Coordinates of C-alpha atoms and ligand atoms in Angstrom, one line a residue:
M1 CA -19.6 -107.1 -116.1
I2 CA -20.4 -103.5 -116.8
I3 CA -24.0 -102.5 -117.0
K4 CA -25.6 -99.2 -117.7
L5 CA -27.4 -97.9 -114.6
H6 CA -31.1 -97.4 -114.7
Q7 CA -32.1 -93.7 -114.8
N8 CA -34.0 -94.0 -111.5
L9 CA -30.8 -95.2 -109.8
I10 CA -28.7 -92.5 -111.4
N11 CA -31.1 -89.9 -110.0
K12 CA -30.9 -91.4 -106.6
I13 CA -27.1 -91.2 -106.8
A14 CA -27.2 -87.6 -108.0
A15 CA -29.6 -86.8 -105.2
G16 CA -26.8 -87.5 -102.8
E17 CA -25.0 -84.5 -104.1
V18 CA -27.9 -82.0 -104.6
V19 CA -30.0 -83.1 -101.7
E20 CA -27.9 -83.2 -98.6
R21 CA -30.6 -82.4 -96.1
P22 CA -34.1 -80.8 -95.8
S23 CA -32.7 -77.3 -96.2
S24 CA -31.2 -78.2 -99.6
V25 CA -34.7 -79.1 -100.8
L26 CA -36.1 -75.8 -99.5
K27 CA -33.3 -74.0 -101.3
E28 CA -34.1 -75.6 -104.7
L29 CA -37.8 -75.0 -104.4
I30 CA -37.5 -71.4 -103.4
E31 CA -35.0 -70.8 -106.2
N32 CA -37.4 -72.2 -108.7
S33 CA -40.2 -69.9 -107.4
I34 CA -37.9 -66.9 -107.7
D35 CA -36.9 -68.0 -111.3
A36 CA -40.6 -68.2 -112.1
K37 CA -41.0 -64.5 -111.1
A38 CA -43.2 -65.2 -108.1
T39 CA -44.0 -62.2 -105.9
N40 CA -45.5 -64.4 -103.1
I41 CA -43.7 -67.4 -101.7
T42 CA -45.2 -69.4 -98.9
V43 CA -43.2 -72.2 -97.2
N44 CA -44.9 -74.8 -95.1
I45 CA -42.9 -77.1 -93.0
E46 CA -44.0 -80.0 -90.8
N47 CA -42.1 -81.8 -88.2
Y48 CA -38.9 -79.9 -88.8
G49 CA -39.0 -80.6 -92.5
L50 CA -38.9 -84.4 -92.1
K51 CA -42.6 -84.9 -92.7
L52 CA -43.3 -82.0 -95.2
I53 CA -41.5 -79.3 -97.1
E54 CA -43.9 -77.4 -99.3
V55 CA -43.4 -74.3 -101.3
L56 CA -46.3 -72.4 -102.9
D57 CA -45.8 -69.6 -105.3
N58 CA -47.7 -67.3 -107.6
G59 CA -45.1 -67.4 -110.4
S60 CA -45.5 -68.4 -114.0
G61 CA -46.6 -72.0 -113.4
M62 CA -46.2 -74.7 -116.0
D63 CA -48.4 -76.1 -118.6
R64 CA -49.2 -79.8 -118.7
E65 CA -46.5 -80.8 -121.2
D66 CA -43.8 -79.1 -119.1
A67 CA -45.1 -80.4 -115.9
K68 CA -44.9 -83.9 -117.2
I69 CA -41.2 -83.8 -117.8
V70 CA -40.2 -81.5 -114.9
C71 CA -38.8 -84.4 -112.9
D72 CA -36.8 -85.9 -115.7
S73 CA -33.2 -85.3 -115.3
H74 CA -31.5 -82.5 -117.2
S75 CA -34.8 -80.9 -118.0
T76 CA -34.7 -77.2 -117.6
S77 CA -36.3 -74.2 -119.2
K78 CA -33.4 -71.9 -118.2
I79 CA -30.5 -72.6 -120.5
S80 CA -30.1 -74.2 -123.9
T81 CA -26.7 -73.2 -125.2
I82 CA -23.2 -73.2 -123.9
Q83 CA -23.2 -69.3 -124.1
D84 CA -26.1 -69.3 -121.7
L85 CA -24.0 -71.3 -119.2
E86 CA -21.5 -68.5 -119.1
N87 CA -24.0 -65.8 -118.4
I88 CA -26.5 -67.2 -116.0
A89 CA -29.0 -64.8 -114.7
S90 CA -31.4 -67.3 -113.1
M91 CA -30.9 -69.2 -109.9
G92 CA -31.2 -72.6 -111.4
F93 CA -29.8 -74.0 -114.6
R94 CA -28.7 -77.5 -114.0
G95 CA -32.1 -79.0 -114.5
E96 CA -31.5 -81.8 -112.0
A97 CA -32.9 -80.5 -108.7
L98 CA -36.5 -81.7 -109.1
A99 CA -35.3 -85.0 -110.7
S100 CA -33.1 -85.6 -107.7
I101 CA -35.6 -84.6 -105.0
S102 CA -38.4 -86.6 -106.5
A103 CA -36.1 -89.7 -106.5
V104 CA -35.7 -89.6 -102.7
S105 CA -39.1 -88.5 -101.5
E106 CA -42.9 -88.6 -102.0
F107 CA -43.2 -85.7 -104.5
E108 CA -46.3 -83.8 -105.5
I109 CA -46.7 -80.9 -107.8
A110 CA -49.8 -78.8 -108.6
T111 CA -49.3 -76.2 -111.2
K112 CA -51.1 -74.0 -113.8
S113 CA -49.8 -71.6 -116.4
K114 CA -51.5 -68.3 -117.1
E115 CA -52.8 -69.5 -120.4
E116 CA -54.5 -72.6 -119.0
R117 CA -57.9 -72.8 -117.3
I118 CA -57.2 -76.0 -115.5
G119 CA -54.0 -77.1 -113.7
T120 CA -52.0 -80.3 -113.6
K121 CA -51.3 -82.5 -110.6
I122 CA -48.5 -85.0 -110.6
V123 CA -47.6 -87.5 -107.9
I124 CA -44.2 -89.2 -108.0
D125 CA -43.1 -91.7 -105.4
G126 CA -39.5 -92.6 -105.1
G127 CA -38.9 -91.6 -108.6
R128 CA -41.8 -93.4 -110.2
K129 CA -44.7 -91.3 -111.6
K130 CA -48.0 -92.4 -110.0
V131 CA -50.7 -89.9 -110.9
I132 CA -51.1 -87.3 -113.6
E133 CA -54.5 -85.6 -113.4
S134 CA -56.3 -82.3 -113.7
T135 CA -56.7 -80.1 -110.7
S136 CA -58.2 -76.7 -110.1
T137 CA -55.6 -74.3 -108.9
N138 CA -54.4 -70.7 -109.3
T139 CA -51.7 -69.7 -111.7
G140 CA -48.4 -70.7 -110.0
T141 CA -46.9 -73.8 -108.5
K142 CA -47.1 -75.8 -105.3
I143 CA -44.5 -78.4 -104.8
S144 CA -44.8 -80.7 -101.7
I145 CA -42.0 -83.0 -100.6
K146 CA -43.1 -85.6 -98.0
N147 CA -41.0 -88.0 -96.0
L148 CA -37.7 -87.0 -97.4
F149 CA -35.2 -89.9 -97.6
S150 CA -37.8 -92.4 -96.3
N151 CA -36.8 -94.7 -99.1
I152 CA -33.1 -94.3 -98.3
P153 CA -32.7 -95.2 -94.6
A154 CA -29.0 -94.7 -94.7
R155 CA -29.4 -91.0 -95.7
R156 CA -32.1 -90.4 -93.2
K157 CA -29.9 -91.7 -90.4
F158 CA -27.3 -89.2 -91.6
L159 CA -29.4 -86.3 -90.7
K160 CA -28.7 -84.3 -87.5
S161 CA -31.2 -83.7 -84.8
P162 CA -34.6 -82.3 -85.9
N163 CA -33.7 -78.9 -84.3
T164 CA -30.5 -78.7 -86.2
E165 CA -32.2 -79.5 -89.5
Y166 CA -34.8 -76.9 -88.7
K167 CA -32.1 -74.3 -88.0
H168 CA -30.7 -75.0 -91.5
L169 CA -34.2 -74.6 -93.0
L170 CA -34.5 -71.2 -91.2
V171 CA -31.1 -70.0 -92.5
T172 CA -32.1 -71.0 -96.0
F173 CA -35.4 -69.1 -95.6
F174 CA -33.5 -66.0 -94.2
N175 CA -31.1 -66.0 -97.1
Y176 CA -33.7 -65.6 -99.8
A177 CA -35.9 -63.4 -97.7
L178 CA -32.9 -61.0 -97.4
S179 CA -31.8 -61.3 -100.9
F180 CA -35.3 -60.6 -102.4
P181 CA -37.0 -58.1 -100.2
S182 CA -39.5 -57.3 -102.9
I183 CA -41.0 -60.8 -102.6
H184 CA -43.6 -61.5 -99.9
F185 CA -42.4 -64.5 -97.9
I186 CA -44.3 -66.5 -95.4
L187 CA -43.0 -69.4 -93.3
K188 CA -45.2 -71.8 -91.4
H189 CA -44.1 -74.6 -89.1
N190 CA -46.7 -77.2 -88.2
Q191 CA -49.4 -74.8 -89.5
K192 CA -48.2 -72.1 -87.2
N193 CA -47.1 -68.7 -88.7
I194 CA -43.4 -68.2 -88.0
Y195 CA -42.6 -65.3 -90.3
N196 CA -44.8 -63.2 -92.5
L197 CA -42.7 -60.7 -94.4
P198 CA -44.8 -58.4 -96.7
K199 CA -43.0 -57.2 -99.8
L200 CA -40.9 -54.1 -99.4
A201 CA -40.6 -51.2 -101.9
H202 CA -38.1 -48.7 -100.5
E203 CA -35.9 -46.3 -102.4
S204 CA -32.8 -48.4 -102.4
F205 CA -31.9 -52.0 -101.9
N206 CA -30.0 -51.3 -98.7
E207 CA -33.1 -49.7 -97.2
E208 CA -35.2 -52.7 -98.1
L209 CA -32.6 -55.0 -96.8
K210 CA -32.4 -53.1 -93.5
A211 CA -36.1 -53.4 -93.0
R212 CA -35.9 -57.2 -93.7
I213 CA -33.0 -57.6 -91.3
N214 CA -35.1 -55.8 -88.8
D215 CA -38.1 -58.1 -89.5
L216 CA -35.9 -61.2 -89.1
F217 CA -33.4 -60.3 -86.4
G218 CA -34.9 -57.3 -84.6
K219 CA -33.6 -54.0 -83.4
K220 CA -30.7 -55.4 -81.5
I221 CA -29.0 -56.0 -84.8
T222 CA -30.4 -53.2 -86.9
S223 CA -29.5 -50.5 -84.4
N224 CA -25.9 -51.6 -84.6
I225 CA -25.2 -52.0 -88.3
I226 CA -23.9 -49.6 -90.9
A227 CA -24.5 -49.6 -94.6
V228 CA -21.8 -50.7 -97.1
N229 CA -22.0 -48.9 -100.4
Y230 CA -18.9 -49.6 -102.5
N231 CA -18.7 -49.2 -106.2
S232 CA -15.9 -49.8 -108.7
P233 CA -16.1 -50.6 -112.4
Y234 CA -16.0 -54.3 -111.9
I235 CA -17.7 -54.8 -108.5
Q236 CA -20.5 -53.4 -106.4
I237 CA -20.8 -54.2 -102.8
L238 CA -24.0 -53.4 -100.8
G239 CA -25.2 -54.6 -97.5
F240 CA -24.4 -54.0 -93.8
L241 CA -21.7 -54.5 -91.3
G242 CA -22.2 -55.1 -87.6
H243 CA -20.6 -52.8 -85.1
P244 CA -17.5 -54.5 -83.6
S245 CA -19.2 -54.5 -80.2
I246 CA -22.0 -56.8 -81.4
S247 CA -19.7 -59.5 -82.8
K248 CA -20.7 -63.0 -81.9
S249 CA -19.0 -66.1 -80.7
Q250 CA -20.5 -68.0 -83.6
K251 CA -20.7 -67.3 -87.3
S252 CA -24.4 -67.3 -87.4
Y253 CA -24.9 -63.7 -88.6
Q254 CA -22.5 -63.8 -91.5
L255 CA -24.3 -63.9 -94.8
T256 CA -22.6 -63.4 -98.2
F257 CA -24.4 -63.2 -101.5
L258 CA -23.0 -63.2 -105.0
N259 CA -25.3 -61.8 -107.6
K260 CA -28.1 -62.4 -105.1
R261 CA -27.2 -66.0 -104.6
P262 CA -26.2 -67.1 -101.1
I263 CA -22.7 -68.4 -101.1
M264 CA -19.9 -69.5 -98.8
D265 CA -16.6 -68.2 -99.9
R266 CA -13.3 -68.3 -98.0
I267 CA -11.8 -65.5 -99.9
I268 CA -14.6 -63.1 -99.1
S269 CA -14.8 -64.0 -95.5
K270 CA -11.0 -63.7 -95.1
A271 CA -11.3 -60.2 -96.6
V272 CA -14.0 -59.3 -94.2
Y273 CA -12.0 -60.6 -91.2
E274 CA -9.0 -58.6 -92.4
G275 CA -11.2 -55.6 -92.6
Y276 CA -12.1 -56.1 -89.0
H277 CA -8.6 -56.8 -88.0
G278 CA -7.7 -55.2 -84.7
L279 CA -11.3 -54.3 -83.9
I280 CA -12.5 -57.6 -82.6
S281 CA -10.8 -60.5 -80.8
K282 CA -9.7 -63.7 -82.4
N283 CA -12.5 -65.9 -81.2
Q284 CA -15.2 -63.5 -82.1
Y285 CA -17.0 -63.3 -85.4
P286 CA -18.3 -60.1 -86.9
V287 CA -21.9 -59.7 -88.1
F288 CA -22.2 -59.0 -91.8
F289 CA -24.7 -59.1 -94.7
L290 CA -22.8 -58.5 -97.9
F291 CA -24.3 -58.4 -101.4
I292 CA -21.7 -58.6 -104.0
K293 CA -22.4 -58.0 -107.6
I294 CA -20.0 -58.8 -110.4
N295 CA -20.3 -59.6 -114.1
P296 CA -21.6 -63.2 -114.2
S297 CA -19.0 -64.1 -116.8
K298 CA -16.3 -63.3 -114.3
V299 CA -17.3 -66.1 -112.0
D300 CA -18.0 -69.8 -112.3
I301 CA -20.9 -70.9 -110.2
N302 CA -21.0 -74.4 -111.7
V303 CA -18.3 -75.8 -109.5
H304 CA -20.5 -77.2 -106.7
P305 CA -23.7 -79.2 -107.1
R306 CA -25.6 -77.0 -104.7
K307 CA -24.0 -73.9 -106.1
S308 CA -22.9 -72.7 -102.7
E309 CA -19.3 -72.3 -103.7
V310 CA -18.0 -70.3 -106.6
R311 CA -14.7 -69.8 -108.5
F312 CA -13.7 -66.2 -109.3
E313 CA -11.7 -65.4 -112.5
N314 CA -9.8 -62.8 -110.4
P315 CA -9.9 -63.7 -106.7
S316 CA -7.4 -61.1 -105.6
Q317 CA -9.5 -58.3 -107.1
I318 CA -12.5 -59.5 -105.1
F319 CA -10.4 -59.9 -102.0
N320 CA -9.0 -56.3 -102.2
A321 CA -12.4 -54.8 -103.0
V322 CA -14.1 -56.5 -100.1
K323 CA -11.4 -55.7 -97.6
Q324 CA -11.3 -52.0 -98.7
A325 CA -15.1 -51.7 -98.6
V326 CA -15.1 -53.2 -95.0
R327 CA -12.3 -50.9 -93.8
E328 CA -13.9 -47.8 -95.2
T329 CA -17.3 -48.6 -93.8
L330 CA -15.9 -49.4 -90.3
L331 CA -14.0 -46.2 -90.2
K332 CA -17.2 -44.3 -90.7
F333 CA -18.7 -46.3 -87.9
L334 CA -15.9 -45.4 -85.5
K335 CA -16.2 -41.7 -86.5
Q336 CA -19.9 -41.9 -85.9
D337 CA -19.3 -43.3 -82.4
A338 CA -16.9 -40.4 -81.6
Q339 CA -19.5 -37.9 -82.9
E340 CA -22.1 -39.4 -80.6
M341 CA -19.8 -39.0 -77.7
L342 CA -19.3 -35.4 -78.6
E343 CA -23.0 -34.9 -78.6
Q344 CA -23.1 -36.0 -75.0
Y345 CA -22.1 -32.6 -74.0
P346 CA -25.2 -30.6 -75.3
K347 CA -27.3 -33.3 -73.8
F348 CA -25.6 -32.8 -70.5
K349 CA -26.0 -29.1 -70.8
K350 CA -29.7 -29.3 -71.6
R351 CA -30.3 -31.5 -68.6
L352 CA -28.4 -29.1 -66.4
E353 CA -30.4 -26.1 -67.8
S354 CA -33.7 -27.8 -67.2
G355 CA -32.7 -28.6 -63.7
R356 CA -33.3 -32.3 -64.2
L357 CA -29.8 -32.9 -63.2
K358 CA -29.1 -32.2 -59.6
F359 CA -25.8 -31.8 -57.9
S360 CA -26.9 -34.1 -55.1
K361 CA -27.4 -36.8 -57.7
L362 CA -24.2 -36.3 -59.5
N363 CA -21.5 -35.6 -57.0
T364 CA -18.8 -35.1 -59.5
F365 CA -20.5 -32.1 -61.1
P366 CA -21.3 -28.5 -59.9
T367 CA -24.8 -27.2 -59.6
Q368 CA -26.2 -25.4 -62.6
K369 CA -25.8 -22.1 -60.8
T370 CA -22.2 -22.4 -59.8
Y371 CA -21.3 -23.8 -63.1
F372 CA -22.6 -20.9 -65.2
D373 CA -21.6 -18.2 -62.7
N374 CA -18.0 -19.4 -62.8
I375 CA -17.9 -19.7 -66.5
Q376 CA -19.4 -16.3 -67.1
T377 CA -17.5 -14.2 -64.6
N378 CA -14.3 -16.1 -65.1
R379 CA -13.9 -15.9 -61.3
P380 CA -10.8 -17.7 -60.1
I381 CA -11.8 -21.1 -58.9
R382 CA -10.7 -22.5 -55.6
S383 CA -8.2 -25.1 -56.5
G384 CA -8.7 -28.7 -55.3
G385 CA -12.0 -30.1 -54.4
L386 CA -14.8 -31.6 -56.4
I387 CA -16.3 -28.5 -57.9
S388 CA -13.2 -26.9 -59.3
D389 CA -12.1 -30.3 -60.7
S390 CA -15.2 -30.8 -62.6
L391 CA -15.3 -27.3 -63.8
K392 CA -11.9 -27.7 -65.4
F393 CA -13.2 -30.9 -66.9
T394 CA -16.3 -29.2 -68.3
K395 CA -14.4 -26.2 -69.6
E396 CA -12.2 -28.6 -71.6
L397 CA -15.3 -29.9 -73.1
L398 CA -16.2 -26.5 -74.4
Q399 CA -13.0 -26.2 -76.4
P400 CA -13.3 -27.0 -80.1
A401 CA -11.9 -30.2 -81.4
K402 CA -8.2 -29.9 -82.3
G403 CA -6.9 -30.8 -85.7
N404 CA -9.0 -33.0 -88.0
S405 CA -9.2 -35.9 -85.7
V406 CA -12.5 -36.0 -83.8
S407 CA -11.7 -35.3 -80.3
F408 CA -14.1 -35.5 -77.4
D409 CA -14.1 -35.7 -73.7
Y410 CA -16.4 -38.0 -71.9
I411 CA -18.1 -37.3 -68.6
P412 CA -18.3 -40.4 -66.6
Y413 CA -21.7 -39.7 -65.0
K414 CA -21.2 -42.4 -62.4
F415 CA -18.4 -44.9 -62.2
L416 CA -17.2 -47.7 -59.9
Q417 CA -14.2 -49.9 -59.9
V418 CA -14.9 -53.5 -59.0
F419 CA -12.7 -56.5 -58.2
K420 CA -9.7 -54.2 -58.7
E421 CA -10.1 -55.2 -62.3
F422 CA -13.0 -53.6 -64.0
V423 CA -14.5 -50.1 -64.2
I424 CA -18.3 -49.8 -64.6
I425 CA -19.7 -46.6 -66.0
E426 CA -23.3 -45.6 -66.4
K427 CA -23.8 -44.0 -69.8
D428 CA -27.3 -43.1 -71.1
N429 CA -29.2 -46.3 -71.0
E430 CA -26.2 -48.6 -70.8
L431 CA -23.6 -49.8 -68.3
L432 CA -20.2 -50.0 -69.8
F433 CA -17.9 -52.5 -68.3
I434 CA -14.2 -51.7 -69.0
D435 CA -11.3 -54.1 -68.4
Q436 CA -8.9 -51.6 -66.8
H437 CA -5.7 -53.2 -68.0
A438 CA -6.8 -53.9 -71.5
G439 CA -8.1 -50.3 -71.8
A440 CA -4.8 -48.9 -70.6
E441 CA -3.0 -51.2 -72.9
R442 CA -5.0 -49.8 -75.9
I443 CA -4.4 -46.2 -74.9
T444 CA -0.6 -46.8 -74.6
F445 CA -0.6 -48.7 -77.8
E446 CA -2.2 -46.0 -79.8
K447 CA 0.0 -43.3 -78.3
L448 CA 3.1 -45.3 -79.0
I449 CA 2.1 -46.0 -82.6
K450 CA 1.5 -42.3 -83.1
Q451 CA 5.0 -41.5 -81.7
F452 CA 6.6 -44.3 -83.8
K453 CA 5.0 -43.0 -87.0
N454 CA 6.2 -39.5 -86.2
G455 CA 9.7 -41.0 -86.1
M456 CA 10.4 -40.9 -82.4
I457 CA 9.2 -42.8 -79.4
E458 CA 9.6 -40.5 -76.4
T459 CA 12.1 -42.1 -74.0
Q460 CA 13.1 -41.6 -70.4
K461 CA 16.5 -42.2 -68.9
L462 CA 16.5 -44.7 -66.0
L463 CA 17.9 -43.2 -62.8
L464 CA 19.5 -46.5 -62.1
P465 CA 20.3 -48.4 -65.3
E466 CA 19.2 -52.0 -65.1
V467 CA 21.6 -54.7 -65.9
I468 CA 20.2 -58.0 -67.2
E469 CA 22.0 -61.2 -67.8
L470 CA 21.2 -63.0 -71.0
N471 CA 21.9 -66.4 -72.4
K472 CA 23.6 -67.0 -75.8
I473 CA 20.5 -67.0 -78.0
E474 CA 19.1 -63.9 -76.2
L475 CA 22.4 -62.1 -76.6
E476 CA 22.4 -62.9 -80.2
S477 CA 19.0 -61.6 -80.9
I478 CA 19.6 -58.4 -79.0
A479 CA 22.9 -57.9 -80.9
Q480 CA 21.1 -58.2 -84.1
N481 CA 18.2 -55.9 -83.2
R482 CA 19.8 -53.2 -81.1
K483 CA 19.4 -50.5 -83.7
K484 CA 15.9 -51.5 -84.3
L485 CA 15.1 -51.5 -80.5
E486 CA 16.3 -48.0 -80.3
K487 CA 13.6 -47.0 -82.7
F488 CA 11.2 -48.4 -80.2
G489 CA 12.7 -46.3 -77.4
I490 CA 14.9 -49.0 -75.8
K491 CA 18.5 -47.9 -75.4
M492 CA 21.1 -50.3 -74.0
S493 CA 24.8 -51.1 -74.1
I494 CA 26.8 -54.2 -73.7
F495 CA 27.8 -54.8 -70.1
G496 CA 30.6 -57.4 -69.5
K497 CA 30.4 -60.6 -71.5
S498 CA 26.9 -61.8 -71.1
A499 CA 24.8 -58.8 -70.0
Y500 CA 23.2 -55.7 -71.2
K501 CA 22.7 -52.4 -69.4
I502 CA 19.3 -50.9 -70.1
E503 CA 19.5 -47.1 -70.1
E504 CA 16.4 -45.7 -71.6
I505 CA 12.9 -47.0 -72.1
P506 CA 9.7 -45.4 -73.6
A507 CA 8.4 -42.7 -71.2
L508 CA 4.9 -44.1 -71.4
I509 CA 5.9 -47.4 -69.8
M510 CA 8.2 -45.9 -67.2
N511 CA 7.0 -47.9 -64.3
S512 CA 7.3 -51.3 -65.9
D513 CA 9.3 -54.3 -64.8
I514 CA 12.2 -53.8 -67.1
K515 CA 13.6 -57.4 -66.9
K516 CA 10.2 -58.8 -67.9
L517 CA 9.9 -56.2 -70.6
I518 CA 13.2 -57.1 -72.3
E519 CA 12.3 -60.8 -71.9
D520 CA 9.0 -60.3 -73.7
I521 CA 10.6 -58.3 -76.5
I522 CA 13.3 -60.9 -77.1
N523 CA 10.6 -63.6 -77.2
E524 CA 8.8 -61.5 -79.8
L525 CA 11.9 -61.1 -81.9
N526 CA 12.5 -64.8 -81.8
N527 CA 9.0 -65.8 -82.5
E528 CA 9.0 -67.1 -86.0
D529 CA 5.3 -67.6 -86.0
H530 CA 4.5 -64.0 -85.6
K531 CA 6.9 -63.1 -88.4
D532 CA 5.0 -65.5 -90.6
K533 CA 1.7 -64.2 -89.6
F534 CA 2.6 -60.6 -90.1
E535 CA 4.0 -60.4 -93.6
T536 CA 4.6 -56.7 -93.6
L537 CA 7.2 -55.0 -91.6
K538 CA 4.7 -52.5 -90.4
S539 CA 2.7 -55.2 -88.7
L540 CA 5.8 -56.7 -87.0
N541 CA 6.4 -53.2 -85.7
E542 CA 2.9 -53.0 -84.4
H543 CA 3.5 -56.3 -82.7
I544 CA 6.5 -55.1 -80.8
I545 CA 4.6 -52.0 -79.8
A546 CA 1.8 -54.2 -78.6
V547 CA 4.3 -56.0 -76.3
L548 CA 5.5 -52.6 -75.0
S549 CA 1.9 -51.6 -74.3
C550 CA 1.4 -54.7 -72.2
H551 CA 3.7 -53.0 -69.8
T552 CA 1.5 -50.1 -69.2
S553 CA 1.2 -49.0 -65.6
I554 CA -2.4 -49.9 -65.0
R555 CA -2.7 -53.6 -64.3
S556 CA -5.4 -55.7 -63.1
G557 CA -5.4 -56.1 -59.3
M558 CA -4.6 -52.4 -58.8
K559 CA -6.9 -50.1 -57.0
L560 CA -7.4 -47.0 -59.0
E561 CA -7.8 -43.4 -57.8
R562 CA -10.8 -41.4 -59.1
E563 CA -8.6 -39.4 -61.3
E564 CA -7.0 -42.4 -62.8
I565 CA -10.4 -43.8 -63.7
E566 CA -11.5 -40.6 -65.2
N567 CA -8.3 -40.4 -67.3
L568 CA -8.6 -44.0 -68.3
V569 CA -12.2 -43.6 -69.6
K570 CA -11.5 -40.2 -71.2
N571 CA -8.4 -41.5 -73.0
L572 CA -9.9 -44.8 -74.0
L573 CA -12.9 -43.2 -75.7
K574 CA -10.5 -41.0 -77.6
C575 CA -8.9 -44.1 -79.1
N576 CA -9.5 -45.0 -82.7
N577 CA -10.5 -48.4 -81.5
P578 CA -11.6 -48.5 -77.9
Y579 CA -13.2 -52.0 -78.3
S580 CA -10.4 -54.4 -78.2
C581 CA -6.8 -54.5 -76.9
P582 CA -3.9 -54.8 -79.3
H583 CA -4.0 -58.5 -78.9
G584 CA -7.6 -58.6 -79.8
R585 CA -9.2 -59.2 -76.4
P586 CA -12.4 -57.1 -75.8
I587 CA -12.1 -54.0 -73.6
I588 CA -15.6 -52.7 -73.4
W589 CA -18.7 -54.8 -72.7
K590 CA -22.1 -53.2 -72.7
L591 CA -25.1 -54.0 -70.7
N592 CA -28.3 -52.4 -71.8
R593 CA -30.8 -51.1 -69.2
G594 CA -33.5 -53.0 -71.1
E595 CA -31.6 -56.3 -70.6
L596 CA -31.2 -55.6 -66.9
E597 CA -34.9 -54.7 -66.6
K598 CA -35.8 -57.9 -68.4
K599 CA -33.7 -59.9 -65.9
F600 CA -35.9 -58.4 -63.1
K601 CA -39.0 -59.0 -65.2
R602 CA -39.8 -55.3 -65.4
S603 CA -40.2 -55.2 -69.1
Ligands
ADP701 P1 -33.5 -75.9 -112.9 O1 -34.0 -74.9 -111.9 O2 -32.0 -76.0 -112.8 O3 -33.9 -75.5 -114.3 P2 -35.1 -77.8 -111.7 O4 -35.1 -79.3 -111.6 O5 -35.0 -77.1 -110.4 O6 -34.0 -77.3 -112.6 O7 -36.5 -77.4 -112.4 C1 -36.7 -77.9 -113.7 C2 -37.7 -77.0 -114.4 O8 -38.9 -77.0 -113.8 C3 -37.3 -75.5 -114.4 O9 -36.4 -75.2 -115.4 C4 -38.6 -74.8 -114.6 O10 -38.9 -74.7 -116.0 C5 -39.6 -75.8 -114.0 N1 -40.0 -75.3 -112.6 C6 -39.6 -75.8 -111.5 N2 -40.2 -75.2 -110.4 C7 -41.0 -74.3 -110.9 C8 -41.9 -73.3 -110.4 N3 -42.0 -73.1 -109.1 N4 -42.6 -72.5 -111.2 C9 -42.4 -72.6 -112.6 N5 -41.6 -73.5 -113.1 C10 -40.9 -74.4 -112.4
MG702 MG1 -34.0 -75.2 -109.9

């Protein structure tokens, strides 16, 4: 027997889609306040949202007639025609949020429009209206949701731990606080003030956004982000990208907004990751806050009940724009880094001049007096020894940057090799920990790439050619790729039936274990996975060069000489990307003086 379901039951079923958890309630309530043009939004939460979620606003409010039907399904003031649906400017439009929420909670609304003197209070319990009465209240709306899902134990059981639910509530709050910096937002939990974010009115959205990011996440994030400002006729992208070095092991600082609406979109996040490609390792997640604006008619936001997923008319256009915006912005970031390093020198000079820097303190540098005397009189310098070495070093610094690439030399004030694996440098207020092998790998990689792009990898003849025996499959892949391998600086000839004689290899990896090197290259050539992953030939080339770079002379477990350390640091900081090795593992890890002091309870 088929029966028509009672509306109350329909609403409860619909609630399953709209109201997944406490944070979905908060999302709907805040969106309604934003749509009502509120400039103040206060959120009260009790017991992690399980006892109470309340949103109070100073928006337009509702008159009694509207308030009475607000919880009926499909009641909305926001759209009325199908054309409206294609050009949605408001956050809500489906007219089912309040109906769904009030079906699964104890719901109370107090509201007053500007025109009315007295407001309206309505209480609904599990979908049934209980009270409609007059109440004295300011213009605006207060909606309180108590004991969410208490009438649906199955759903309540479905919730995660209170802490997890609370975290979702916070993220929801963050989303709108970031997207609408011109609204004053307050968040209270168990009557305690958690956030109070006065409204901002800066010159640009990005400036307001940065201030909000600072209010929410602090200086640690804001001093390591760079603004995105990308414009094309069909898309505008604003927001911020985190420096590769502050990438996280979780995706918690990745927020994407489309026309101010927080969304989750695989196309966009993939584009961002591709933009960061090579700058961070695989299991790390970049920090980003991206605000994308496109014509609302070019995107369908009505594909998901909670409107958190969207469908683009032209996804590849979006993908390309985001990727390009990220790439361009990150390049600026890296250049900025390089510039900062350059500026180290005047700093050093000033410190020398003021006498704050003493030779005794800094045994790799000359005293102020010897330094300037020698430079000015051009007196020949005794070769060997600390002073002449460092003078040479410092003189190099004085030379202007060559070409248009930003070149700089870095003075390791103090350094130390530990565990025969890492180098630690003191730089300003930070300790930089460098993975010696990964760093050397990166340097070799970038040099090889440059040589390869210029058409020629520099090779060196082996004094004693190395003969390596190969099995059938290996022989075959070498035979197929011999010409190609020559381009990578590996020259070889057939030797007998089942061996090859290696005659030349790239000069930069002269000291490598040649057998192992050839083995690795063959593996790479036979690895179908990599071929799939790297669709373009250019990337496959990069991959082979990455394998070559692995065979750089500095390995972990090697004790390094002072000069080797200096060269490593200098060359590494000249790299386009000193932060991760070609395979994506991190190279540099920073420890801030403040963090250290905190550990010792000094700050
Ligand atoms: P939608 O937002 O999709 O229209 P809702 O169920 O969220 O549907 O809200 C129904 C209607 O209630 C809205 O269209 C709006 O007219 C009114 N409303 C809800 N919340 C508020 C509020 N905070 N201030 C003013 N009006 C509101
Ligand atoms: Mg709504």
